[in-house]
Amino acid sequence: MKFEDFALDTSIIQSLEAMGFEKPTPIQEQAIPILLDHRDIIGCAQTGTGKTAAYLLPVIQHIAQESPQHINTLIIAPTRELALQIDQQLEGFAYFTPVSSIAIYGGRDGASFEREKKALLKGADIIIATPGKFIQHLNLGYVDLSHLKHFILDEADRMLDMGFFEDIMRIASKLPKQRQTLLFSATMPPKIRTMAKKILIDPAQINIAISKPAEGVFQAAFNTFDNQKVPLIEHLLTAKQVSSVLIFCSTKRSVKQIQQALEDLKFSVSSIHSDLDQSEREKVLLGFRNRQINVLVATDIVSRGIDIEDIGLIINYDVPRDAEDYVHRIGRTARAESTGTAITLINPDDQYKFRKIEKLIGRSISKGQLPEQLGPGPRSKSNPQRPQKDNFHRSKKGPKKRS
Ligand code: AMP
């Protein structure tokens, strides 16, 4: 199948060519015709499947055909990073069209708020917003949503986890009844179904690879004690020939500790966590994208939706609290059919959590043997006799160390 088969506007086809999109991904194949037909959709899809283009392309097509004068589309996303990223993808897809958009999110100065207000008053075609920030504008009374045609919830499960149910329902209550509503979520817990029943009308359902990591990710794990983790990371960074490495930690305290430890070991490293303001985060992400920084240590802030190409290695410094987060973390590598490696470090307390993850993704993940110089690691509690395979000593070169 080709994008041309959807009868999209030539300006959209032109931008897809410029962006190097050759053929639609499965979710795009399924969703685009339904959305072009103005139907509601409930889509179960993880990031990395191409869901953003799946919903943006039909919306751009509708807008290009109708030339609306008022806010036409409202996209609600859980984090500012995701909102910004959707806006960036949109800029690419809509490059040859007159479609206007603005991303609205917190953590910025008063001038940004004024800019957002101006765009809302003027009626930008597409608004991409985090729920809290959008409600702030809504409360001030100048946002006219009476002509809205598309309401899109991206990463809906994440938004509910973050406590945004009421905010979303409030936003939905301000929208015209006649509209197209799209809900995307990586998981479909009952509360998402409840929300869907309230805000969608006879939605088409699409399911793409529920909670399964992308095919190209090679997954492995090590049973370690906490004091073996930094030496093991040093070993992995040195042994694997990867120029972009993302290390996830559950707390910002451990992010800062790992960054310091790796700096002391002279790796090119930076970190991202909730203490940084938006411009600092963007600066760090840019440095990582440009390969000025080889190793990025992060909390789950970047685990959903953030699109950085060619991250060759993901290391989970700890086992994520939520099994779904594991899928999101390792989804940062092997984007759109490339390949990558995801390695999880499991301390004895986390072994139970990791078994839950293995159950969720429907397979057991091979456990590597610690390098000899680190001494023996803890035994696997479920299967103490299981031999441990070593898959990680293929290369001697690794990320640049600072001289
Ligand atoms: P998403 O799941 O929307 O976050 O998309 C993941 C990544 O895949 C992004 O970098 C997209 O630009 C890219 N992508 C989406 N659709 C396609 C496609 N049809 N061909 C090539 N790359 C794509």
GROMACS .gro file of C-alpha atoms and ligand atoms in nm:
model
  426
    1MET     CA    1   0.000   0.000   0.000
    2LYS     CA    2   0.115   0.357  -0.073
    3PHE     CA    3   0.014   0.694   0.075
    4GLU     CA    4  -0.120   0.791  -0.268
    5ASP     CA    5  -0.386   0.518  -0.225
    6PHE     CA    6  -0.558   0.729   0.043
    7ALA     CA    7  -0.626   1.010  -0.206
    8LEU     CA    8  -0.450   1.259   0.017
    9ASP     CA    9  -0.392   1.612  -0.105
   10THR     CA   10  -0.078   1.647  -0.322
   11SER     CA   11   0.065   1.898  -0.074
   12ILE     CA   12   0.055   1.625   0.194
   13ILE     CA   13   0.206   1.362  -0.035
   14GLN     CA   14   0.481   1.611  -0.117
   15SER     CA   15   0.568   1.660   0.251
   16LEU     CA   16   0.565   1.283   0.315
   17GLU     CA   17   0.812   1.242   0.030
   18ALA     CA   18   1.029   1.520   0.173
   19MET     CA   19   1.024   1.344   0.512
   20GLY     CA   20   1.118   1.010   0.360
   21PHE     CA   21   0.792   0.830   0.446
   22GLU     CA   22   0.767   0.566   0.175
   23LYS     CA   23   0.475   0.352   0.284
   24PRO     CA   24   0.215   0.364   0.559
   25THR     CA   25   0.270   0.170   0.881
   26PRO     CA   26  -0.004  -0.080   0.983
   27ILE     CA   27  -0.181   0.168   1.209
   28GLN     CA   28  -0.177   0.427   0.932
   29GLU     CA   29  -0.321   0.173   0.687
   30GLN     CA   30  -0.604   0.099   0.927
   31ALA     CA   31  -0.678   0.442   1.071
   32ILE     CA   32  -0.637   0.686   0.781
   33PRO     CA   33  -0.936   0.566   0.570
   34ILE     CA   34  -1.163   0.557   0.877
   35LEU     CA   35  -1.058   0.905   0.984
   36LEU     CA   36  -1.089   1.049   0.635
   37ASP     CA   37  -1.445   0.916   0.653
   38HIS     CA   38  -1.506   1.135   0.964
   39ARG     CA   39  -1.561   0.840   1.201
   40ASP     CA   40  -1.456   0.828   1.567
   41ILE     CA   41  -1.171   0.593   1.656
   42ILE     CA   42  -1.046   0.425   1.969
   43GLY     CA   43  -0.692   0.310   1.899
   44CYS     CA   44  -0.478   0.086   2.113
   45ALA     CA   45  -0.126   0.162   1.995
   46GLN     CA   46   0.211   0.224   2.151
   47THR     CA   47   0.445   0.502   2.041
   48GLY     CA   48   0.678   0.403   1.761
   49THR     CA   49   0.393   0.260   1.553
   50GLY     CA   50   0.340   0.582   1.356
   51LYS     CA   51   0.014   0.675   1.531
   52THR     CA   52   0.089   1.048   1.522
   53ALA     CA   53   0.088   1.057   1.142
   54ALA     CA   54  -0.212   0.822   1.143
   55TYR     CA   55  -0.426   1.091   1.302
   56LEU     CA   56  -0.252   1.406   1.179
   57LEU     CA   57  -0.268   1.332   0.807
   58PRO     CA   58  -0.650   1.302   0.785
   59VAL     CA   59  -0.691   1.610   1.005
   60ILE     CA   60  -0.457   1.812   0.781
   61GLN     CA   61  -0.648   1.684   0.479
   62HIS     CA   62  -0.982   1.798   0.625
   63ILE     CA   63  -0.842   2.138   0.716
   64ALA     CA   64  -0.677   2.187   0.377
   65GLN     CA   65  -1.014   2.114   0.211
   66GLU     CA   66  -1.225   2.331   0.438
   67SER     CA   67  -0.999   2.633   0.516
   68PRO     CA   68  -1.158   2.690   0.859
   69GLN     CA   69  -1.155   3.030   1.030
   70HIS     CA   70  -1.176   2.904   1.389
   71ILE     CA   71  -1.002   2.651   1.612
   72ASN     CA   72  -1.061   2.329   1.420
   73THR     CA   73  -0.868   2.063   1.608
   74LEU     CA   74  -0.774   2.013   1.971
   75ILE     CA   75  -0.509   1.754   2.056
   76ILE     CA   76  -0.455   1.682   2.425
   77ALA     CA   77  -0.133   1.508   2.527
   78PRO     CA   78   0.000   1.422   2.874
   79THR     CA   79   0.340   1.597   2.869
   80ARG     CA   80   0.494   1.905   2.719
   81GLU     CA   81   0.757   1.692   2.548
   82LEU     CA   82   0.491   1.494   2.367
   83ALA     CA   83   0.291   1.808   2.283
   84LEU     CA   84   0.600   1.969   2.136
   85GLN     CA   85   0.687   1.660   1.942
   86ILE     CA   86   0.340   1.629   1.791
   87ASP     CA   87   0.368   1.993   1.689
   88GLN     CA   88   0.705   1.929   1.526
   89GLN     CA   89   0.571   1.631   1.329
   90LEU     CA   90   0.273   1.843   1.230
   91GLU     CA   91   0.499   2.118   1.099
   92GLY     CA   92   0.660   1.861   0.871
   93PHE     CA   93   0.335   1.710   0.740
   94ALA     CA   94   0.167   2.048   0.692
   95TYR     CA   95   0.473   2.220   0.545
   96PHE     CA   96   0.319   2.270   0.200
   97THR     CA   97  -0.028   2.357   0.334
   98PRO     CA   98  -0.158   2.674   0.505
   99VAL     CA   99  -0.247   2.483   0.825
  100SER     CA  100  -0.151   2.673   1.142
  101SER     CA  101  -0.084   2.523   1.484
  102ILE     CA  102   0.040   2.604   1.831
  103ALA     CA  103   0.162   2.388   2.118
  104ILE     CA  104   0.037   2.499   2.459
  105TYR     CA  105   0.211   2.367   2.767
  106GLY     CA  106   0.331   2.475   3.108
  107GLY     CA  107   0.672   2.565   3.245
  108ARG     CA  108   0.724   2.876   3.036
  109ASP     CA  109   0.724   3.251   3.090
  110GLY     CA  110   0.446   3.511   3.072
  111ALA     CA  111   0.537   3.605   2.714
  112SER     CA  112   0.461   3.248   2.604
  113PHE     CA  113   0.125   3.262   2.778
  114GLU     CA  114   0.043   3.581   2.586
  115ARG     CA  115   0.151   3.419   2.259
  116GLU     CA  116  -0.070   3.118   2.332
  117LYS     CA  117  -0.363   3.347   2.418
  118LYS     CA  118  -0.316   3.536   2.090
  119ALA     CA  119  -0.313   3.213   1.888
  120LEU     CA  120  -0.625   3.091   2.069
  121LEU     CA  121  -0.805   3.420   2.007
  122LYS     CA  122  -0.703   3.424   1.643
  123GLY     CA  123  -0.821   3.064   1.601
  124ALA     CA  124  -0.513   2.861   1.508
  125ASP     CA  125  -0.628   2.555   1.310
  126ILE     CA  126  -0.472   2.299   1.542
  127ILE     CA  127  -0.408   2.336   1.915
  128ILE     CA  128  -0.184   2.079   2.083
  129ALA     CA  129  -0.201   2.116   2.458
  130THR     CA  130  -0.136   1.957   2.792
  131PRO     CA  131  -0.462   1.934   2.990
  132GLY     CA  132  -0.370   2.156   3.287
  133LYS     CA  133  -0.241   2.440   3.074
  134PHE     CA  134  -0.533   2.428   2.837
  135ILE     CA  135  -0.779   2.445   3.129
  136GLN     CA  136  -0.600   2.760   3.249
  137HIS     CA  137  -0.674   2.931   2.918
  138LEU     CA  138  -1.025   2.788   2.910
  139ASN     CA  139  -1.097   2.932   3.255
  140LEU     CA  140  -1.013   3.281   3.132
  141GLY     CA  141  -1.307   3.268   2.897
  142TYR     CA  142  -1.163   3.366   2.559
  143VAL     CA  143  -1.127   3.023   2.398
  144ASP     CA  144  -1.398   2.966   2.138
  145LEU     CA  145  -1.438   2.595   2.073
  146SER     CA  146  -1.781   2.619   1.914
  147HIS     CA  147  -1.651   2.538   1.563
  148LEU     CA  148  -1.424   2.252   1.669
  149LYS     CA  149  -1.429   1.951   1.437
  150HIS     CA  150  -1.162   1.714   1.577
  151PHE     CA  151  -1.089   1.625   1.939
  152ILE     CA  152  -0.788   1.397   1.986
  153LEU     CA  153  -0.661   1.239   2.306
  154ASP     CA  154  -0.310   1.101   2.275
  155GLU     CA  155  -0.166   0.867   2.542
  156ALA     CA  156  -0.502   0.871   2.720
  157ASP     CA  157  -0.399   0.608   2.975
  158ARG     CA  158  -0.105   0.821   3.080
  159MET     CA  159  -0.329   1.123   3.125
  160LEU     CA  160  -0.564   0.929   3.349
  161ASP     CA  161  -0.268   0.799   3.552
  162MET     CA  162  -0.165   1.162   3.598
  163GLY     CA  163  -0.511   1.247   3.735
  164PHE     CA  164  -0.647   1.437   3.436
  165PHE     CA  165  -0.982   1.254   3.405
  166GLU     CA  166  -1.189   1.548   3.535
  167ASP     CA  167  -0.997   1.803   3.326
  168ILE     CA  168  -1.051   1.601   3.010
  169MET     CA  169  -1.420   1.556   3.080
  170ARG     CA  170  -1.445   1.929   3.144
  171ILE     CA  171  -1.278   2.011   2.814
  172ALA     CA  172  -1.504   1.760   2.635
  173SER     CA  173  -1.812   1.926   2.787
  174LYS     CA  174  -1.719   2.255   2.616
  175LEU     CA  175  -1.702   2.101   2.268
  176PRO     CA  176  -1.974   2.079   2.004
  177LYS     CA  177  -2.157   1.745   2.005
  178GLN     CA  178  -2.104   1.715   1.629
  179ARG     CA  179  -1.735   1.644   1.607
  180GLN     CA  180  -1.488   1.365   1.532
  181THR     CA  181  -1.322   1.223   1.844
  182LEU     CA  182  -1.009   1.009   1.849
  183LEU     CA  183  -0.871   0.837   2.154
  184PHE     CA  184  -0.529   0.670   2.148
  185SER     CA  185  -0.391   0.475   2.438
  186ALA     CA  186  -0.113   0.222   2.489
  187THR     CA  187  -0.336   0.021   2.725
  188MET     CA  188  -0.711  -0.017   2.762
  189PRO     CA  189  -0.788  -0.039   3.135
  190PRO     CA  190  -1.157  -0.015   3.235
  191LYS     CA  191  -1.134   0.357   3.315
  192ILE     CA  192  -1.030   0.429   2.955
  193ARG     CA  193  -1.329   0.230   2.831
  194THR     CA  194  -1.553   0.433   3.065
  195MET     CA  195  -1.414   0.757   2.931
  196ALA     CA  196  -1.445   0.635   2.572
  197LYS     CA  197  -1.814   0.555   2.627
  198LYS     CA  198  -1.873   0.911   2.746
  199ILE     CA  199  -1.694   1.101   2.472
  200LEU     CA  200  -1.686   0.882   2.158
  201ILE     CA  201  -1.978   0.793   1.932
  202ASP     CA  202  -1.980   0.449   1.771
  203PRO     CA  203  -1.602   0.441   1.739
  204ALA     CA  204  -1.412   0.211   1.508
  205GLN     CA  205  -1.163   0.011   1.715
  206ILE     CA  206  -0.808  -0.053   1.607
  207ASN     CA  207  -0.547  -0.249   1.795
  208ILE     CA  208  -0.181  -0.247   1.707
  209ALA     CA  209   0.062  -0.461   1.903
  210ILE     CA  210  -0.082  -0.415   2.251
  211SER     CA  211   0.195  -0.379   2.503
  212LYS     CA  212   0.450  -0.552   2.288
  213PRO     CA  213   0.789  -0.396   2.230
  214ALA     CA  214   0.881  -0.317   1.870
  215GLU     CA  215   1.013  -0.619   1.681
  216GLY     CA  216   1.363  -0.481   1.635
  217VAL     CA  217   1.449  -0.448   2.005
  218PHE     CA  218   1.696  -0.703   2.140
  219GLN     CA  219   1.606  -0.733   2.508
  220ALA     CA  220   1.825  -0.865   2.786
  221ALA     CA  221   1.870  -0.824   3.159
  222PHE     CA  222   2.122  -0.872   3.439
  223ASN     CA  223   2.054  -0.974   3.797
  224THR     CA  224   2.276  -0.735   3.995
  225PHE     CA  225   2.325  -0.595   4.341
  226ASP     CA  226   2.287  -0.216   4.356
  227ASN     CA  227   2.659  -0.160   4.409
  228GLN     CA  228   2.737  -0.350   4.088
  229LYS     CA  229   2.517  -0.134   3.869
  230VAL     CA  230   2.751   0.157   3.791
  231PRO     CA  231   3.051  -0.070   3.718
  232LEU     CA  232   2.821  -0.280   3.496
  233ILE     CA  233   2.703   0.029   3.309
  234GLU     CA  234   3.064   0.133   3.261
  235HIS     CA  235   3.137  -0.212   3.123
  236LEU     CA  236   2.837  -0.203   2.887
  237LEU     CA  237   2.915   0.147   2.759
  238THR     CA  238   3.273   0.049   2.693
  239ALA     CA  239   3.189  -0.290   2.544
  240LYS     CA  240   2.911  -0.183   2.311
  241GLN     CA  241   2.977   0.030   2.009
  242VAL     CA  242   2.690   0.274   2.042
  243SER     CA  243   2.697   0.649   2.003
  244SER     CA  244   2.357   0.719   2.162
  245VAL     CA  245   2.267   0.558   2.492
  246LEU     CA  246   1.963   0.636   2.706
  247ILE     CA  247   1.968   0.531   3.071
  248PHE     CA  248   1.637   0.531   3.258
  249CYS     CA  249   1.602   0.566   3.636
  250SER     CA  250   1.280   0.573   3.837
  251THR     CA  251   1.384   0.868   4.056
  252LYS     CA  252   1.554   1.198   3.982
  253ARG     CA  253   1.786   1.133   4.276
  254SER     CA  254   1.931   0.828   4.102
  255VAL     CA  255   1.942   1.019   3.771
  256LYS     CA  256   2.169   1.277   3.933
  257GLN     CA  257   2.383   1.009   4.101
  258ILE     CA  258   2.435   0.812   3.778
  259GLN     CA  259   2.515   1.126   3.584
  260GLN     CA  260   2.778   1.221   3.841
  261ALA     CA  261   2.924   0.869   3.847
  262LEU     CA  262   2.950   0.857   3.467
  263GLU     CA  263   3.095   1.207   3.452
  264ASP     CA  264   3.361   1.095   3.699
  265LEU     CA  265   3.432   0.808   3.461
  266LYS     CA  266   3.472   1.068   3.181
  267PHE     CA  267   3.174   0.969   2.968
  268SER     CA  268   2.998   1.236   2.764
  269VAL     CA  269   2.679   1.244   2.970
  270SER     CA  270   2.388   1.470   3.052
  271SER     CA  271   2.055   1.424   3.225
  272ILE     CA  272   1.690   1.519   3.204
  273HIS     CA  273   1.440   1.519   3.488
  274SER     CA  274   1.158   1.727   3.633
  275ASP     CA  275   1.389   1.980   3.806
  276LEU     CA  276   1.490   2.123   3.469
  277ASP     CA  277   1.275   2.389   3.314
  278GLN     CA  278   1.146   2.353   2.961
  279SER     CA  279   1.427   2.539   2.785
  280GLU     CA  280   1.692   2.342   2.977
  281ARG     CA  281   1.522   2.014   2.881
  282GLU     CA  282   1.506   2.113   2.518
  283LYS     CA  283   1.874   2.211   2.522
  284VAL     CA  284   1.969   1.872   2.666
  285LEU     CA  285   1.751   1.684   2.416
  286LEU     CA  286   1.898   1.883   2.130
  287GLY     CA  287   2.253   1.803   2.244
  288PHE     CA  288   2.160   1.436   2.260
  289ARG     CA  289   1.991   1.439   1.920
  290ASN     CA  290   2.296   1.609   1.769
  291ARG     CA  291   2.528   1.354   1.929
  292GLN     CA  292   2.714   1.620   2.125
  293ILE     CA  293   2.615   1.411   2.424
  294ASN     CA  294   2.642   1.033   2.393
  295VAL     CA  295   2.474   0.923   2.713
  296LEU     CA  296   2.149   1.069   2.845
  297VAL     CA  297   2.027   0.972   3.192
  298ALA     CA  298   1.654   1.034   3.239
  299THR     CA  299   1.349   0.970   3.448
  300ASP     CA  300   1.036   0.839   3.278
  301ILE     CA  301   0.972   1.193   3.158
  302VAL     CA  302   1.112   1.095   2.818
  303SER     CA  303   0.989   0.738   2.812
  304ARG     CA  304   0.667   0.815   2.627
  305GLY     CA  305   0.642   0.961   2.288
  306ILE     CA  306   0.978   1.127   2.266
  307ASP     CA  307   1.125   1.071   1.929
  308ILE     CA  308   1.500   1.058   1.905
  309GLU     CA  309   1.633   0.863   1.613
  310ASP     CA  310   1.886   0.585   1.639
  311ILE     CA  311   1.918   0.533   2.011
  312GLY     CA  312   2.122   0.217   1.989
  313LEU     CA  313   2.111   0.116   2.355
  314ILE     CA  314   1.860   0.164   2.636
  315ILE     CA  315   1.968   0.075   2.987
  316ASN     CA  316   1.706   0.048   3.259
  317TYR     CA  317   1.905   0.129   3.572
  318ASP     CA  318   1.612  -0.009   3.764
  319VAL     CA  319   1.297  -0.200   3.680
  320PRO     CA  320   1.017   0.048   3.603
  321ARG     CA  321   0.737   0.066   3.861
  322ASP     CA  322   0.470   0.006   3.601
  323ALA     CA  323   0.508  -0.281   3.355
  324GLU     CA  324   0.367  -0.064   3.077
  325ASP     CA  325   0.648   0.184   3.136
  326TYR     CA  326   0.897  -0.087   3.046
  327VAL     CA  327   0.744  -0.114   2.702
  328HIS     CA  328   0.755   0.262   2.666
  329ARG     CA  329   1.112   0.292   2.787
  330ILE     CA  330   1.246   0.032   2.549
  331GLY     CA  331   1.028   0.174   2.272
  332ARG     CA  332   1.279   0.459   2.260
  333THR     CA  333   1.511   0.231   2.066
  334ALA     CA  334   1.438   0.050   1.739
  335ARG     CA  335   1.203   0.327   1.624
  336ALA     CA  336   1.014   0.265   1.301
  337GLU     CA  337   1.172  -0.069   1.214
  338SER     CA  338   1.538   0.000   1.295
  339THR     CA  339   1.713  -0.221   1.554
  340GLY     CA  340   1.834  -0.154   1.906
  341THR     CA  341   1.918  -0.314   2.239
  342ALA     CA  342   1.743  -0.273   2.574
  343ILE     CA  343   1.915  -0.397   2.890
  344THR     CA  344   1.753  -0.397   3.233
  345LEU     CA  345   1.943  -0.414   3.561
  346ILE     CA  346   1.746  -0.607   3.820
  347ASN     CA  347   1.830  -0.595   4.189
  348PRO     CA  348   1.692  -0.872   4.414
  349ASP     CA  349   1.393  -0.660   4.523
  350ASP     CA  350   1.297  -0.593   4.161
  351GLN     CA  351   1.298  -0.954   4.042
  352TYR     CA  352   0.927  -0.992   4.114
  353LYS     CA  353   0.843  -0.675   3.918
  354PHE     CA  354   1.052  -0.794   3.626
  355ARG     CA  355   0.871  -1.128   3.613
  356LYS     CA  356   0.547  -0.931   3.585
  357ILE     CA  357   0.691  -0.747   3.288
  358GLU     CA  358   0.795  -1.073   3.123
  359LYS     CA  359   0.438  -1.194   3.169
  360LEU     CA  360   0.299  -0.877   3.017
  361ILE     CA  361   0.513  -0.894   2.706
  362GLY     CA  362   0.458  -1.267   2.681
  363ARG     CA  363   0.817  -1.387   2.685
  364SER     CA  364   1.107  -1.443   2.920
  365ILE     CA  365   1.409  -1.220   2.867
  366SER     CA  366   1.755  -1.370   2.863
  367LYS     CA  367   1.972  -1.288   3.165
  368GLY     CA  368   2.334  -1.197   3.100
  369GLN     CA  369   2.621  -1.308   3.318
  370LEU     CA  370   2.803  -1.030   3.500
  371PRO     CA  371   3.161  -0.965   3.390
  372GLU     CA  372   3.399  -1.160   3.612
  373GLN     CA  373   3.562  -0.852   3.768
  374LEU     CA  374   3.226  -0.748   3.921
  375GLY     CA  375   3.195  -1.067   4.123
  376PRO     CA  376   2.885  -1.288   4.134
  377GLY     CA  377   2.543  -1.127   4.111
  378PRO     CA  378   2.232  -1.234   4.299
  379ARG     CA  379   2.064  -1.555   4.193
  380SER     CA  380   1.736  -1.553   4.015
  381LYS     CA  381   1.474  -1.624   4.284
  382SER     CA  382   1.237  -1.805   4.053
  383ASN     CA  383   1.495  -2.023   3.884
  384PRO     CA  384   1.826  -2.026   4.074
  385GLN     CA  385   1.980  -2.302   3.862
  386ARG     CA  386   1.917  -2.145   3.526
  387PRO     CA  387   2.241  -2.095   3.335
  388GLN     CA  388   2.308  -1.730   3.246
  389LYS     CA  389   2.398  -1.646   2.891
  390ASP     CA  390   2.639  -1.371   2.799
  391ASN     CA  391   2.542  -1.173   2.490
  392PHE     CA  392   2.718  -0.849   2.560
  393HIS     CA  393   3.083  -0.877   2.482
  394ARG     CA  394   3.086  -0.838   2.111
  395SER     CA  395   3.277  -0.514   2.072
  396LYS     CA  396   3.559  -0.341   2.247
  397LYS     CA  397   3.471   0.012   2.142
  398GLY     CA  398   3.205   0.228   2.302
  399PRO     CA  399   3.076   0.583   2.340
  400LYS     CA  400   3.338   0.854   2.337
  401LYS     CA  401   3.489   0.934   2.669
  402ARG     CA  402   3.582   1.294   2.725
  403SER     CA  403   3.959   1.338   2.704
  404AMP     P1  404   0.500   0.774   1.639
  404AMP     O1  405   0.455   0.636   1.676
  404AMP     O2  406   0.390   0.853   1.577
  404AMP     O3  407   0.568   0.844   1.754
  404AMP     O4  408   0.610   0.759   1.522
  404AMP     C1  409   0.736   0.701   1.543
  404AMP     C2  410   0.839   0.742   1.441
  404AMP     O5  411   0.813   0.679   1.317
  404AMP     C3  412   0.846   0.891   1.411
  404AMP     O6  413   0.982   0.925   1.398
  404AMP     C4  414   0.778   0.905   1.279
  404AMP     O7  415   0.830   1.018   1.209
  404AMP     C5  416   0.817   0.775   1.211
  404AMP     N1  417   0.717   0.731   1.113
  404AMP     C6  418   0.583   0.730   1.128
  404AMP     N2  419   0.522   0.682   1.019
  404AMP     C7  420   0.620   0.651   0.932
  404AMP     C8  421   0.620   0.597   0.796
  404AMP     N3  422   0.508   0.565   0.733
  404AMP     N4  423   0.740   0.581   0.735
  404AMP     C9  424   0.854   0.613   0.800
  404AMP     N5  425   0.862   0.664   0.926
  404AMP    C10  426   0.746   0.683   0.991
   0.00000   0.00000   0.00000
